[in-house]
mmCIF file of N, CA and C in Angstrom:
data_model
loop_
_atom_site.group_PDB
_atom_site.id
_atom_site.type_symbol
_atom_site.label_atom_id
_atom_site.label_comp_id
_atom_site.label_asym_id
_atom_site.label_seq_id
_atom_site.Cartn_x
_atom_site.Cartn_y
_atom_site.Cartn_z
ATOM 1 N N MET A 8 92.531 83.076 116.874
ATOM 2 C CA MET A 8 92.079 84.382 117.274
ATOM 3 C C MET A 8 92.401 85.317 115.913
ATOM 4 N N ALA A 9 91.851 86.606 116.005
ATOM 5 C CA ALA A 9 91.673 87.235 114.472
ATOM 6 C C ALA A 9 93.214 88.273 114.522
ATOM 7 N N THR A 10 93.609 88.388 113.594
ATOM 8 C CA THR A 10 94.865 89.616 113.162
ATOM 9 C C THR A 10 94.099 91.389 113.412
ATOM 10 N N PRO A 11 94.820 91.937 114.100
ATOM 11 C CA PRO A 11 94.042 93.221 114.190
ATOM 12 C C PRO A 11 94.404 94.185 112.763
ATOM 13 N N PRO A 12 93.776 95.148 112.442
ATOM 14 C CA PRO A 12 94.173 95.637 111.130
ATOM 15 C C PRO A 12 95.390 96.242 111.126
ATOM 16 N N ALA A 13 96.208 96.584 110.354
ATOM 17 C CA ALA A 13 97.674 97.164 110.551
ATOM 18 C C ALA A 13 96.752 98.760 110.725
ATOM 19 N N ALA A 14 97.776 99.421 111.866
ATOM 20 C CA ALA A 14 97.469 100.712 111.818
ATOM 21 C C ALA A 14 98.401 101.189 110.731
ATOM 22 N N TRP A 15 99.291 101.207 110.133
ATOM 23 C CA TRP A 15 99.935 102.191 108.619
ATOM 24 C C TRP A 15 99.826 101.455 107.468
ATOM 25 N N LEU A 16 99.915 101.961 106.680
ATOM 26 C CA LEU A 16 99.814 101.537 105.268
ATOM 27 C C LEU A 16 101.197 102.310 104.213
ATOM 28 N N THR A 17 101.635 101.312 103.584
ATOM 29 C CA THR A 17 102.134 101.879 102.113
ATOM 30 C C THR A 17 101.410 102.112 101.070
ATOM 31 N N VAL A 18 101.148 103.154 100.847
ATOM 32 C CA VAL A 18 99.775 103.613 99.622
ATOM 33 C C VAL A 18 100.838 103.647 98.570
ATOM 34 N N GLN A 19 100.302 103.465 97.394
ATOM 35 C CA GLN A 19 101.148 103.166 96.147
ATOM 36 C C GLN A 19 100.066 104.224 94.893
ATOM 37 N N THR A 20 100.469 104.924 93.939
ATOM 38 C CA THR A 20 100.238 105.248 93.055
ATOM 39 C C THR A 20 101.237 105.390 91.355
ATOM 40 N N THR A 21 100.649 105.802 90.765
ATOM 41 C CA THR A 21 101.727 105.859 89.597
ATOM 42 C C THR A 21 100.918 106.876 88.582
ATOM 43 N N THR A 22 102.235 107.611 87.688
ATOM 44 C CA THR A 22 101.382 108.230 86.885
ATOM 45 C C THR A 22 102.328 108.778 86.266
ATOM 46 N N ASP A 23 102.400 109.504 84.547
ATOM 47 C CA ASP A 23 102.881 109.454 83.790
ATOM 48 C C ASP A 23 104.678 110.328 83.426
ATOM 49 N N SER A 24 104.762 110.769 84.682
ATOM 50 C CA SER A 24 105.426 111.391 84.677
ATOM 51 C C SER A 24 106.283 111.959 85.868
ATOM 52 N N GLU A 25 107.616 111.909 85.892
ATOM 53 C CA GLU A 25 108.212 112.780 87.002
ATOM 54 C C GLU A 25 107.616 113.947 88.076
ATOM 55 N N GLU A 26 107.391 114.854 86.956
ATOM 56 C CA GLU A 26 106.926 116.061 87.941
ATOM 57 C C GLU A 26 105.394 115.650 88.688
ATOM 58 N N LYS A 27 104.690 114.845 87.850
ATOM 59 C CA LYS A 27 103.246 114.911 88.480
ATOM 60 C C LYS A 27 103.662 114.198 89.401
ATOM 61 N N ALA A 28 103.820 113.205 89.626
ATOM 62 C CA ALA A 28 104.392 112.175 90.680
ATOM 63 C C ALA A 28 105.187 112.846 91.591
ATOM 64 N N ARG A 29 106.589 113.903 91.581
ATOM 65 C CA ARG A 29 106.068 114.515 92.455
ATOM 66 C C ARG A 29 105.529 115.877 92.944
ATOM 67 N N ALA A 30 104.405 116.127 92.560
ATOM 68 C CA ALA A 30 103.595 116.709 92.837
ATOM 69 C C ALA A 30 102.787 115.997 93.529
ATOM 70 N N LEU A 31 102.304 114.921 93.512
ATOM 71 C CA LEU A 31 101.499 113.937 94.093
ATOM 72 C C LEU A 31 102.273 113.606 95.330
ATOM 73 N N ALA A 32 103.247 113.082 95.659
ATOM 74 C CA ALA A 32 103.949 113.131 96.773
ATOM 75 C C ALA A 32 104.174 114.282 97.787
ATOM 76 N N ARG A 33 104.496 115.512 97.108
ATOM 77 C CA ARG A 33 104.525 116.843 98.232
ATOM 78 C C ARG A 33 103.041 117.218 98.329
ATOM 79 N N GLY A 34 102.366 117.240 97.812
ATOM 80 C CA GLY A 34 100.951 117.232 97.929
ATOM 81 C C GLY A 34 100.262 116.742 99.151
ATOM 82 N N ALA A 35 100.357 115.174 99.119
ATOM 83 C CA ALA A 35 100.131 114.069 100.365
ATOM 84 C C ALA A 35 100.859 114.927 101.550
ATOM 85 N N VAL A 36 101.785 114.890 101.817
ATOM 86 C CA VAL A 36 103.332 115.421 102.339
ATOM 87 C C VAL A 36 102.491 116.410 103.122
ATOM 88 N N GLU A 37 102.744 117.403 102.160
ATOM 89 C CA GLU A 37 102.309 118.862 102.467
ATOM 90 C C GLU A 37 100.537 118.831 103.515
ATOM 91 N N ALA A 38 99.513 118.192 103.369
ATOM 92 C CA ALA A 38 98.727 117.937 103.926
ATOM 93 C C ALA A 38 98.850 117.135 104.818
ATOM 94 N N ARG A 39 99.953 116.090 104.969
ATOM 95 C CA ARG A 39 99.666 115.767 106.464
ATOM 96 C C ARG A 39 99.092 114.193 106.086
ATOM 97 N N LEU A 40 98.664 114.082 104.967
ATOM 98 C CA LEU A 40 98.490 112.912 104.641
ATOM 99 C C LEU A 40 98.816 111.570 104.577
ATOM 100 N N ALA A 41 100.400 111.794 104.426
ATOM 101 C CA ALA A 41 101.433 110.972 104.425
ATOM 102 C C ALA A 41 102.751 111.607 105.050
ATOM 103 N N ALA A 42 103.091 110.984 106.133
ATOM 104 C CA ALA A 42 104.670 111.326 106.714
ATOM 105 C C ALA A 42 105.667 111.731 105.751
ATOM 106 N N CYS A 43 105.650 110.911 104.763
ATOM 107 C CA CYS A 43 106.317 110.515 103.315
ATOM 108 C C CYS A 43 106.389 110.266 102.220
ATOM 109 N N ALA A 44 106.935 110.541 101.293
ATOM 110 C CA ALA A 44 106.738 109.856 100.148
ATOM 111 C C ALA A 44 107.763 109.665 99.195
ATOM 112 N N GLN A 45 107.991 108.118 98.570
ATOM 113 C CA GLN A 45 109.380 108.127 97.828
ATOM 114 C C GLN A 45 108.771 108.260 96.276
ATOM 115 N N VAL A 46 109.209 108.739 95.285
ATOM 116 C CA VAL A 46 109.436 109.134 93.657
ATOM 117 C C VAL A 46 110.120 107.727 93.504
ATOM 118 N N SER A 47 109.811 106.738 92.445
ATOM 119 C CA SER A 47 110.533 105.645 92.364
ATOM 120 C C SER A 47 110.899 106.360 90.755
ATOM 121 N N ALA A 48 111.981 105.207 90.292
ATOM 122 C CA ALA A 48 112.103 105.900 88.894
ATOM 123 C C ALA A 48 111.490 104.923 87.549
ATOM 124 N N PRO A 49 111.211 105.272 86.657
ATOM 125 C CA PRO A 49 110.149 105.005 85.824
ATOM 126 C C PRO A 49 110.251 103.350 85.495
ATOM 127 N N VAL A 50 108.959 102.731 85.710
ATOM 128 C CA VAL A 50 108.694 101.198 85.251
ATOM 129 C C VAL A 50 107.639 101.826 84.098
ATOM 130 N N THR A 51 107.815 100.135 83.835
ATOM 131 C CA THR A 51 107.298 99.818 82.566
ATOM 132 C C THR A 51 106.107 99.344 82.626
ATOM 133 N N SER A 52 105.215 99.984 82.540
ATOM 134 C CA SER A 52 103.841 99.601 82.938
ATOM 135 C C SER A 52 102.918 98.447 81.556
ATOM 136 N N VAL A 53 102.280 97.134 82.174
ATOM 137 C CA VAL A 53 101.562 96.708 80.833
ATOM 138 C C VAL A 53 100.066 96.688 81.256
ATOM 139 N N TYR A 54 99.328 96.971 80.753
ATOM 140 C CA TYR A 54 97.680 96.917 81.493
ATOM 141 C C TYR A 54 97.006 96.947 79.732
ATOM 142 N N HIS A 55 95.288 96.302 80.279
ATOM 143 C CA HIS A 55 94.015 96.517 79.752
ATOM 144 C C HIS A 55 93.601 97.784 79.819
ATOM 145 N N TRP A 56 93.521 98.398 78.466
ATOM 146 C CA TRP A 56 92.912 99.936 78.935
ATOM 147 C C TRP A 56 92.280 100.087 77.373
ATOM 148 N N GLN A 57 90.509 99.973 77.509
ATOM 149 C CA GLN A 57 89.980 100.633 76.647
ATOM 150 C C GLN A 57 89.977 99.444 75.744
ATOM 151 N N ASN A 58 89.645 98.797 75.649
ATOM 152 C CA ASN A 58 89.819 97.150 74.682
ATOM 153 C C ASN A 58 91.507 96.738 73.660
ATOM 154 N N ALA A 59 92.304 97.284 74.360
ATOM 155 C CA ALA A 59 94.071 97.205 74.040
ATOM 156 C C ALA A 59 94.543 96.727 75.578
ATOM 157 N N VAL A 60 95.518 96.420 75.122
ATOM 158 C CA VAL A 60 96.986 96.133 76.215
ATOM 159 C C VAL A 60 97.195 97.611 75.963
ATOM 160 N N GLU A 61 97.659 98.226 76.327
ATOM 161 C CA GLU A 61 98.971 99.240 76.237
ATOM 162 C C GLU A 61 99.762 98.951 77.084
ATOM 163 N N THR A 62 101.246 99.956 76.816
ATOM 164 C CA THR A 62 102.526 99.684 77.490
ATOM 165 C C THR A 62 102.792 100.920 77.763
ATOM 166 N N ALA A 63 102.862 101.612 79.570
ATOM 167 C CA ALA A 63 103.699 103.011 78.934
ATOM 168 C C ALA A 63 104.495 103.244 80.275
ATOM 169 N N GLU A 64 105.403 104.135 79.883
ATOM 170 C CA GLU A 64 105.902 104.250 81.070
ATOM 171 C C GLU A 64 105.521 105.291 82.316
ATOM 172 N N GLU A 65 105.804 105.000 83.712
ATOM 173 C CA GLU A 65 105.264 105.127 85.014
ATOM 174 C C GLU A 65 106.221 105.453 85.824
ATOM 175 N N TRP A 66 105.952 106.655 86.881
ATOM 176 C CA TRP A 66 106.606 106.240 87.988
ATOM 177 C C TRP A 66 105.485 106.516 88.911
ATOM 178 N N GLN A 67 106.372 105.486 89.909
ATOM 179 C CA GLN A 67 105.564 105.083 91.065
ATOM 180 C C GLN A 67 105.597 106.193 92.530
ATOM 181 N N VAL A 68 105.032 106.027 93.482
ATOM 182 C CA VAL A 68 104.915 106.607 94.596
ATOM 183 C C VAL A 68 104.420 105.933 95.638
ATOM 184 N N LEU A 69 105.323 105.876 96.370
ATOM 185 C CA LEU A 69 104.738 105.706 97.453
ATOM 186 C C LEU A 69 104.455 106.471 98.917
ATOM 187 N N PHE A 70 103.620 106.183 99.617
ATOM 188 C CA PHE A 70 103.248 107.027 100.656
ATOM 189 C C PHE A 70 103.268 106.234 101.988
ATOM 190 N N LYS A 71 103.659 107.187 103.168
ATOM 191 C CA LYS A 71 103.533 105.667 104.164
ATOM 192 C C LYS A 71 102.492 106.567 104.923
ATOM 193 N N THR A 72 101.361 105.863 105.277
ATOM 194 C CA THR A 72 100.678 106.813 106.444
ATOM 195 C C THR A 72 99.990 105.635 107.486
ATOM 196 N N ARG A 73 99.487 106.343 108.117
ATOM 197 C CA ARG A 73 98.336 105.794 109.106
ATOM 198 C C ARG A 73 97.105 105.078 108.359
ATOM 199 N N ALA A 74 96.344 103.921 108.978
ATOM 200 C CA ALA A 74 95.263 103.337 107.980
ATOM 201 C C ALA A 74 94.272 104.125 108.250
ATOM 202 N N GLU A 75 94.024 105.210 109.388
ATOM 203 C CA GLU A 75 92.805 105.967 109.578
ATOM 204 C C GLU A 75 93.056 106.745 108.795
ATOM 205 N N ARG A 76 93.924 107.619 108.021
ATOM 206 C CA ARG A 76 93.965 108.696 107.075
ATOM 207 C C ARG A 76 93.957 107.831 105.567
ATOM 208 N N TYR A 77 93.487 106.865 105.355
ATOM 209 C CA TYR A 77 93.599 106.163 103.950
ATOM 210 C C TYR A 77 92.589 106.893 103.213
ATOM 211 N N ASP A 78 91.414 107.217 103.667
ATOM 212 C CA ASP A 78 90.445 107.340 103.331
ATOM 213 C C ASP A 78 90.354 109.211 102.962
ATOM 214 N N GLU A 79 91.052 109.885 103.286
ATOM 215 C CA GLU A 79 91.705 111.645 103.232
ATOM 216 C C GLU A 79 92.802 110.956 101.752
ATOM 217 N N LEU A 80 93.619 110.156 102.085
ATOM 218 C CA LEU A 80 94.728 110.223 101.101
ATOM 219 C C LEU A 80 94.202 109.606 99.862
ATOM 220 N N GLU A 81 93.441 108.772 99.675
ATOM 221 C CA GLU A 81 92.390 108.725 98.896
ATOM 222 C C GLU A 81 91.736 109.549 97.420
ATOM 223 N N GLU A 82 91.080 110.279 98.652
ATOM 224 C CA GLU A 82 90.208 111.283 98.463
ATOM 225 C C GLU A 82 91.433 112.105 97.358
ATOM 226 N N HIS A 83 92.180 112.323 98.306
ATOM 227 C CA HIS A 83 93.492 113.727 97.944
ATOM 228 C C HIS A 83 93.576 113.414 96.286
ATOM 229 N N LEU A 84 94.281 111.742 96.264
ATOM 230 C CA LEU A 84 94.474 111.621 95.539
ATOM 231 C C LEU A 84 93.772 111.250 94.238
ATOM 232 N N ARG A 85 92.648 111.036 94.345
ATOM 233 C CA ARG A 85 91.659 110.913 92.891
ATOM 234 C C ARG A 85 91.574 112.778 92.272
ATOM 235 N N ALA A 86 91.334 113.475 93.564
ATOM 236 C CA ALA A 86 91.224 115.007 93.148
ATOM 237 C C ALA A 86 92.461 115.374 92.272
ATOM 238 N N ALA A 87 93.719 115.338 92.892
ATOM 239 C CA ALA A 87 94.982 115.931 92.273
ATOM 240 C C ALA A 87 95.603 114.885 90.972
ATOM 241 N N HIS A 88 94.649 113.829 90.667
ATOM 242 C CA HIS A 88 95.473 113.036 89.628
ATOM 243 C C HIS A 88 94.168 113.233 88.607
ATOM 244 N N ASP A 89 95.595 113.070 87.045
ATOM 245 C CA ASP A 89 94.743 113.673 85.671
ATOM 246 C C ASP A 89 94.383 111.984 85.182
ATOM 247 N N TYR A 90 94.693 110.800 85.816
ATOM 248 C CA TYR A 90 94.425 109.881 85.044
ATOM 249 C C TYR A 90 92.399 109.418 85.973
ATOM 250 N N ASP A 91 91.945 108.961 84.639
ATOM 251 C CA ASP A 91 90.541 108.279 84.793
ATOM 252 C C ASP A 91 90.004 107.642 85.600
ATOM 253 N N THR A 92 91.161 106.169 85.663
ATOM 254 C CA THR A 92 91.078 105.686 86.906
ATOM 255 C C THR A 92 92.722 105.193 87.701
ATOM 256 N N PRO A 93 92.922 106.143 88.599
ATOM 257 C CA PRO A 93 94.723 106.193 88.700
ATOM 258 C C PRO A 93 94.498 104.759 90.177
ATOM 259 N N GLU A 94 95.521 104.015 89.911
ATOM 260 C CA GLU A 94 96.150 102.919 90.866
ATOM 261 C C GLU A 94 96.007 103.435 91.877
ATOM 262 N N ILE A 95 95.536 103.188 93.235
ATOM 263 C CA ILE A 95 95.623 103.979 94.326
ATOM 264 C C ILE A 95 95.413 102.532 95.307
ATOM 265 N N ILE A 96 96.510 101.619 95.748
ATOM 266 C CA ILE A 96 96.165 100.759 96.187
ATOM 267 C C ILE A 96 96.780 100.716 97.600
ATOM 268 N N ALA A 97 96.603 100.073 98.466
ATOM 269 C CA ALA A 97 97.640 100.187 99.961
ATOM 270 C C ALA A 97 97.521 98.784 100.551
ATOM 271 N N THR A 98 98.517 98.579 100.768
ATOM 272 C CA THR A 98 99.489 97.592 101.569
ATOM 273 C C THR A 98 99.583 97.869 103.148
ATOM 274 N N PRO A 99 99.309 96.996 104.490
ATOM 275 C CA PRO A 99 99.470 96.767 105.289
ATOM 276 C C PRO A 99 100.817 96.883 105.890
ATOM 277 N N ILE A 100 101.283 97.951 106.964
ATOM 278 C CA ILE A 100 102.344 97.008 107.433
ATOM 279 C C ILE A 100 102.588 96.349 108.796
ATOM 280 N N VAL A 101 103.177 95.298 108.717
ATOM 281 C CA VAL A 101 102.470 94.445 109.052
ATOM 282 C C VAL A 101 103.695 94.832 110.415
ATOM 283 N N ARG A 102 104.655 94.828 109.850
ATOM 284 C CA ARG A 102 106.177 95.320 111.202
ATOM 285 C C ARG A 102 106.769 96.367 110.679
ATOM 286 N N GLY A 103 107.430 97.157 111.516
ATOM 287 C CA GLY A 103 108.402 98.463 111.111
ATOM 288 C C GLY A 103 109.380 98.897 112.457
ATOM 289 N N SER A 104 110.058 99.041 112.565
ATOM 290 C CA SER A 104 111.182 99.806 113.384
ATOM 291 C C SER A 104 109.607 100.877 114.842
ATOM 292 N N ALA A 105 109.778 100.807 115.744
ATOM 293 C CA ALA A 105 108.408 101.631 117.003
ATOM 294 C C ALA A 105 108.969 102.690 116.523
ATOM 295 N N ARG A 106 110.275 103.270 116.384
ATOM 296 C CA ARG A 106 110.630 104.734 116.300
ATOM 297 C C ARG A 106 110.044 105.198 114.864
ATOM 298 N N TYR A 107 110.406 104.682 114.341
ATOM 299 C CA TYR A 107 109.754 104.728 112.207
ATOM 300 C C TYR A 107 108.322 105.026 112.240
ATOM 301 N N LEU A 108 107.675 104.222 112.762
ATOM 302 C CA LEU A 108 105.980 104.318 113.032
ATOM 303 C C LEU A 108 105.484 105.029 114.005
ATOM 304 N N ALA A 109 106.306 105.624 115.307
ATOM 305 C CA ALA A 109 106.102 106.789 115.928
ATOM 306 C C ALA A 109 105.987 107.908 115.250
ATOM 307 N N TRP A 110 106.746 108.196 114.464
ATOM 308 C CA TRP A 110 107.195 109.486 113.299
ATOM 309 C C TRP A 110 106.447 109.196 112.180
ATOM 310 N N VAL A 111 105.868 108.210 111.748
ATOM 311 C CA VAL A 111 104.485 108.261 111.084
ATOM 312 C C VAL A 111 103.156 109.148 111.650
ATOM 313 N N THR A 112 102.941 108.618 112.411
ATOM 314 C CA THR A 112 101.966 108.509 113.687
ATOM 315 C C THR A 112 102.367 110.154 113.617
ATOM 316 N N ASP A 113 102.956 110.726 113.901
ATOM 317 C CA ASP A 113 102.975 112.309 114.324
ATOM 318 C C ASP A 113 103.188 112.821 113.261
ATOM 319 N N GLN A 114 103.719 112.641 111.995
ATOM 320 C CA GLN A 114 103.619 113.475 111.182
ATOM 321 C C GLN A 114 101.905 113.076 110.556
ATOM 322 N N THR A 115 101.741 112.536 110.678
ATOM 323 C CA THR A 115 100.486 112.442 109.989
ATOM 324 C C THR A 115 99.162 113.002 110.703
ATOM 325 N N SER A 116 99.473 113.395 111.930
ATOM 326 C CA SER A 116 98.727 113.966 112.767
ATOM 327 C C SER A 116 98.007 115.701 112.275
ATOM 328 N N SER A 117 97.237 115.785 112.231
ATOM 329 C CA SER A 117 96.842 117.549 111.634
ATOM 330 C C SER A 117 97.086 118.232 113.082
ATOM 331 N N ALA A 118 97.538 118.040 113.943
ATOM 332 C CA ALA A 118 97.840 118.619 114.820
ATOM 333 C C ALA A 118 99.829 119.095 115.044
ATOM 334 N N VAL A 119 99.951 118.294 114.038
ATOM 335 C CA VAL A 119 101.369 119.079 114.308
ATOM 336 C C VAL A 119 101.811 120.605 113.617
ATOM 337 N N GLY A 120 102.922 121.017 114.041
ATOM 338 C CA GLY A 120 102.980 122.301 113.754
ATOM 339 C C GLY A 120 102.248 123.300 114.357
ATOM 340 N N LEU A 121 101.441 123.266 115.004
ATOM 341 C CA LEU A 121 100.226 124.129 115.445
ATOM 342 C C LEU A 121 100.896 125.081 116.673
#
């Protein structure tokens, strides 16, 4: 028996300043593409870019959303992000508090607050 797709996701991106991370977080939450977003302390990223190994300080942003809002969230992040190829990855939420997941569902509904 196949496992059904996850109804909720944690979506992650990174950027090179706390100010930019906060702006990405706020924009997605204000647009109701994510119920919430957490901006983490700086992390050190090591990656290949333009034929060189780079090391950079970045801030991670974790968004909680419904799977059906992923495409809109990704589009929003691509438009708002200043990286050529931003990290935008989604991890399924396979279990969680029923009350919390209901809240995520409610907060990512376009009808909230109307």
